[in-house]
XYZ file of C-alpha atoms in Angstrom:
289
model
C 46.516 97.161 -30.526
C 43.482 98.560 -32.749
C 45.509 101.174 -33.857
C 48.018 99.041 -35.269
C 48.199 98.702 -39.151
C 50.388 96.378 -41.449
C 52.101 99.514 -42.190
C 53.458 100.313 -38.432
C 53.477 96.345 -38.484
C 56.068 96.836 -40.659
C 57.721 100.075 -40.139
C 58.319 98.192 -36.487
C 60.404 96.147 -37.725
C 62.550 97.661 -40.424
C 63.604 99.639 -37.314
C 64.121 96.790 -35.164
C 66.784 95.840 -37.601
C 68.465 98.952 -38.285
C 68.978 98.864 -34.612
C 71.812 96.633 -35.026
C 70.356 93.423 -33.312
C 71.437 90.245 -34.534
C 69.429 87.994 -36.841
C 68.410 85.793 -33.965
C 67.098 88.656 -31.862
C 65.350 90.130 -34.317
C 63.553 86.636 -35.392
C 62.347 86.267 -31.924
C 60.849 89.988 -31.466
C 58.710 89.751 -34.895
C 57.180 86.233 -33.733
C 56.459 87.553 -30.088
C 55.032 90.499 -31.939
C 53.175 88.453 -34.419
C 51.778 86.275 -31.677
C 50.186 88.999 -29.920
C 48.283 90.457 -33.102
C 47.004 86.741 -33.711
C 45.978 87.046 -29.975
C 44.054 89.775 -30.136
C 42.481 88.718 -33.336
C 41.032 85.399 -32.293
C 39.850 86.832 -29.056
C 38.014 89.429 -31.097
C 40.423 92.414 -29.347
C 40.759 93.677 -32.870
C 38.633 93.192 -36.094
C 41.159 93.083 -38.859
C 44.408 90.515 -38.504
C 46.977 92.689 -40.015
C 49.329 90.015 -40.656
C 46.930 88.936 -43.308
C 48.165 91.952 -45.439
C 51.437 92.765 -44.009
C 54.947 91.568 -45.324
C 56.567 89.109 -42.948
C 59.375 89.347 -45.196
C 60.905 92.361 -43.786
C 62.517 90.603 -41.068
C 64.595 88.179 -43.121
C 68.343 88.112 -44.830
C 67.988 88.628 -48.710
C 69.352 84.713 -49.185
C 65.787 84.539 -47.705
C 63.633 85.579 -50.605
C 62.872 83.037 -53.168
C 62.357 83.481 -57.015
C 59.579 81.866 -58.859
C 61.147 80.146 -61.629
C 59.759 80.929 -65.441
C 58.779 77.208 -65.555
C 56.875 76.779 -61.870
C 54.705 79.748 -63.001
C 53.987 77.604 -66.096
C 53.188 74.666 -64.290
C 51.180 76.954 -61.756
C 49.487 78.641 -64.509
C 48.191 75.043 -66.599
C 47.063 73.663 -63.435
C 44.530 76.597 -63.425
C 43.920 76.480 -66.950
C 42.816 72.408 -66.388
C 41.331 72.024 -63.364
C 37.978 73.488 -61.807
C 37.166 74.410 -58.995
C 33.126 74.589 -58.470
C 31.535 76.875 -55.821
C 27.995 78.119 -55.298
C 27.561 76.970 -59.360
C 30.831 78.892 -60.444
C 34.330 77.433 -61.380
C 36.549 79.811 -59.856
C 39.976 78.568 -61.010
C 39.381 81.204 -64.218
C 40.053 84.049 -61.566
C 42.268 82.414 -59.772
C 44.388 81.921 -62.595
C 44.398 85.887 -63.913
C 45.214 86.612 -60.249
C 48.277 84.763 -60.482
C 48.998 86.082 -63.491
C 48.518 89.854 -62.819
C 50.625 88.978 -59.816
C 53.580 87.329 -61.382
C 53.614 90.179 -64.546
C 52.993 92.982 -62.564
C 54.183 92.710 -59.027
C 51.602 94.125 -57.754
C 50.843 93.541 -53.874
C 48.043 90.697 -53.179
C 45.707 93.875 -51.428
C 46.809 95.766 -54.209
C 44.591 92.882 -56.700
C 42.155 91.870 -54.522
C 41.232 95.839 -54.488
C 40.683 95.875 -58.180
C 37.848 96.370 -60.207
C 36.785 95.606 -64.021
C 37.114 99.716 -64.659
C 40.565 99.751 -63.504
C 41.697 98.277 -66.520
C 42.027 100.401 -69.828
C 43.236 100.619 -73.201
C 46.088 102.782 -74.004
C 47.420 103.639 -77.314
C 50.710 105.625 -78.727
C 49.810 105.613 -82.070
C 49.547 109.028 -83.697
C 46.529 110.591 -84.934
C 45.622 109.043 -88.204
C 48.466 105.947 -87.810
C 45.957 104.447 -85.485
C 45.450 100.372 -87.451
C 42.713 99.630 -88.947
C 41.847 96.357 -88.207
C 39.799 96.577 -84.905
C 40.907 92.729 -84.030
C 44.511 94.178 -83.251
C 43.164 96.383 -80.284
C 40.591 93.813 -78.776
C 43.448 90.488 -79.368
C 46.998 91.950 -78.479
C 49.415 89.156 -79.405
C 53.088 89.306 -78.842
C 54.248 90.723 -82.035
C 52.087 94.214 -80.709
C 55.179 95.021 -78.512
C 56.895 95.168 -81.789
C 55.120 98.163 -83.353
C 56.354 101.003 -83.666
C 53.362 103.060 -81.781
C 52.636 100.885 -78.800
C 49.791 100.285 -77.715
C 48.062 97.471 -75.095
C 46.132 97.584 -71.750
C 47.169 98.802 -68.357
C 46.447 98.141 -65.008
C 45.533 101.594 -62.295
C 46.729 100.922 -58.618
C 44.924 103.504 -56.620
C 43.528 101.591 -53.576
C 44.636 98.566 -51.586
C 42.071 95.725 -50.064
C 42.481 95.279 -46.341
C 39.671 93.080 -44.838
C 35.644 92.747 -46.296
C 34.691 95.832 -44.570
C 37.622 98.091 -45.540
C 39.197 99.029 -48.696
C 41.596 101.967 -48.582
C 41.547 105.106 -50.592
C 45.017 104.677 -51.853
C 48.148 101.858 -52.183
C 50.740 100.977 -50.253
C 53.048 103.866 -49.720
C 50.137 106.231 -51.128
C 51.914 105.697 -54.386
C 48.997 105.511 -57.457
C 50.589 103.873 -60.497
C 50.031 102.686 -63.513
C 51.224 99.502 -64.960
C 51.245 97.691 -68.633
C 50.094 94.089 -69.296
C 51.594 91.637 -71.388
C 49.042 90.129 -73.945
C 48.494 87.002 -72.362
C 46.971 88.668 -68.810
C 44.927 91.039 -70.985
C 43.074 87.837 -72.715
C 42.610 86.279 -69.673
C 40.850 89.807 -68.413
C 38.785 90.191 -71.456
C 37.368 86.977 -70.743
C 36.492 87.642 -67.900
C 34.730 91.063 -68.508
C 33.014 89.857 -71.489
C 31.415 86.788 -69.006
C 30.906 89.200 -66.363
C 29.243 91.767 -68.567
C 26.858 88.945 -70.072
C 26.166 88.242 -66.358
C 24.711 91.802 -65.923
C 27.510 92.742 -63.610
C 28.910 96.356 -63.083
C 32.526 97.515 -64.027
C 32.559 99.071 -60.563
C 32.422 95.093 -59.060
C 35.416 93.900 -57.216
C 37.283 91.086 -59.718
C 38.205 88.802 -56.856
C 36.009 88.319 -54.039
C 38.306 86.409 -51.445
C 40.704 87.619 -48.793
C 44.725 87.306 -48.794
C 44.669 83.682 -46.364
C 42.477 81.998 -49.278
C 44.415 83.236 -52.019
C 47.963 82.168 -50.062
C 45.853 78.612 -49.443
C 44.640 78.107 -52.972
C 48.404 78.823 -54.291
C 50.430 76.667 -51.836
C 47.539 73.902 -52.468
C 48.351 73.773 -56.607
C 52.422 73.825 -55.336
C 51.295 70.563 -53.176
C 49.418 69.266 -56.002
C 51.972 69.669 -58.043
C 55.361 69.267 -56.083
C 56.726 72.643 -55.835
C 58.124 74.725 -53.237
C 54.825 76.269 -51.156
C 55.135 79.705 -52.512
C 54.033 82.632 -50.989
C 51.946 85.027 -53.208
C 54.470 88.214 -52.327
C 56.687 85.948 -53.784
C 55.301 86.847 -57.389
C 56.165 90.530 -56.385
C 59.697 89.932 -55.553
C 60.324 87.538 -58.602
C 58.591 90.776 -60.898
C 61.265 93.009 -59.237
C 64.043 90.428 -59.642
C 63.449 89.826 -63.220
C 63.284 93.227 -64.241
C 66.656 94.118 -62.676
C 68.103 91.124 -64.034
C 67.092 92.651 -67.763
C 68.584 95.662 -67.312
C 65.470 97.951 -66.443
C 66.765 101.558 -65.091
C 65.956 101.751 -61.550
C 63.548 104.852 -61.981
C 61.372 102.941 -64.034
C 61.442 99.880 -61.596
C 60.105 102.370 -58.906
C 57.636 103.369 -60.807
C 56.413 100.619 -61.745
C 56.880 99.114 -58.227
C 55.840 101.826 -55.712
C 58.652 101.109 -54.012
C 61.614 103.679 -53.603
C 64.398 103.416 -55.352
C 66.500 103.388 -51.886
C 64.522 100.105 -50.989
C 64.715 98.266 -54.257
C 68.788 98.848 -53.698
C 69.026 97.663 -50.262
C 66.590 94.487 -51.092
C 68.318 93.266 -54.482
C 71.681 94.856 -54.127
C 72.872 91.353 -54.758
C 71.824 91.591 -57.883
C 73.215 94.806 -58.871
C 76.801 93.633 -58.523
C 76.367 92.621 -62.261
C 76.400 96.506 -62.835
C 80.505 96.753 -61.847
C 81.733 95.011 -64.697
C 79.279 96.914 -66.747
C 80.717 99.760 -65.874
C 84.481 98.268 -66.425
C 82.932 97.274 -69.885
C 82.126 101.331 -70.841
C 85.697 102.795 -69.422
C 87.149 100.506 -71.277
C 85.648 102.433 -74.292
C 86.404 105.795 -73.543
């Protein structure tokens, strides 16, 4: 059992259901499984509850996997803005409220963010040499209207290690796949104000953002859904809502891997659903030639 990790976790039972078991069977193995890494966790078998950063989602039909609506997030995202949350002197609903929003405009995995630091966040520019603009406010405020440019240019995000428990952070992501990802301009504000506090504070760019584990993030997002009468989401559910929202605009499946880290074999098998859209696109061009 200690050499179990949330990848073999996992791996398990991907091939539990290739093996052709029905969706009963299959249910029943990953809780008798589950129960026995809880087991071992509580009686202190094992120091690390992989389920904590594992994906129980594997095991279920794709009718399974919710969407967060545009207009939850919004709700989830105000309730962060307006409320506070005071520990040890500190209102933490600031963080909590970039977490959520690097998770629902990024997709990243919740060990994934709670692996980052303030240095893994940089500025990136297209502009040529000598088209760079002048007016410094454009690079430290990116507003919408920046994705219009014709050089872009904006802040991105480096996944190169993935949080596990307090006493282990990994060398690399999920997958071992380093990527790097853009921000839109509202996450980016909400990061510079936290640097620029956190700076003032004397702390060091090499400082972890969010200093919690994935069961308090899940609790502190499913307690704002209570508080505010929404489905009790699941924070992988911001990944699969990223996915499903760049499919549904049209994004070519290379560039949703990339951005992703996931393969391009297990985006199709996950949101094939939603590729059906791509027939009559196809119907659309032979009708053209």
């Amino acid at each position: 059992m200690r050499d179990i990790t949330s990848d073999i976790y996992e791996k398990t039972m991907n091939a539990v259901r290739k093996h052709g078991y029905s969706d009963e069977t299959i249910r029943n193995i990953n809780a008798t499984f589950r129960k026995l890494i809880h087991l071992c966790y509580s009686k202190g078998l094992t120091s690390t509850n992989i389920l904590e950063s594992a994906d129980n989602i594997r095991t279920k039909k794709k009718s399974d996997y919710r969407v967060i609506p545009k207009e939850h997030f919004n709700e989830i995202d105000k309730y962060f803005q307006t409320h506070r949350f005071i520990r040890q002197g500190t209102n933490n609903y600031p963080k909590y409220r970039f977490m959520f929003s690097l998770l629902y405009y990024t997709g990243i995995r919740l060990g994934e963010c709670l692996a980052l630091q303030y240095d893994d966040f940089e500025f990136f520019s297209h502009f040529k040499k000598g088209e760079e603009p002048k007016d410094k406010y454009i690079l430290d405020f990116p507003s919408a209207s920046d994705l219009d440019r014709e050089h872009l240019l904006g802040t991105q995000v480096k996944i190169t290690k993935t949080y596990l428990n307090n006493f282990k952070i990994t060398k690399e992501p999920k997958n071992s796949k380093e990527r790097t990802i853009v921000l839109n301009p509202a996450t980016v504000r909400l990061y510079q104000r936290l640097h620029a506090e956190h700076t003032l504070d004397g702390g060091a760019d090499t400082e972890r953002i969010f200093p919690w584990g994935h069961a308090a993030c899940n609790n502190m997002l499913q307690k704002a859904c209570k508080k505010l009468g929404l489905p009790s989401y699941h924070c992988h559910e911001f990944r699969h809502t990223y996915i499903s929202n760049l499919v549904g605009e049209g994004v070519p499946l290379p560039v949703i891997s990339e951005v992703s880290g996931d393969n391009q074999e297990t985006i199709l098998k996950r949101y094939s659903h939603m590729f059906e859209q791509d027939k009559v696109m196809v119907l659309k061009a032979l009708s053209k030639l």
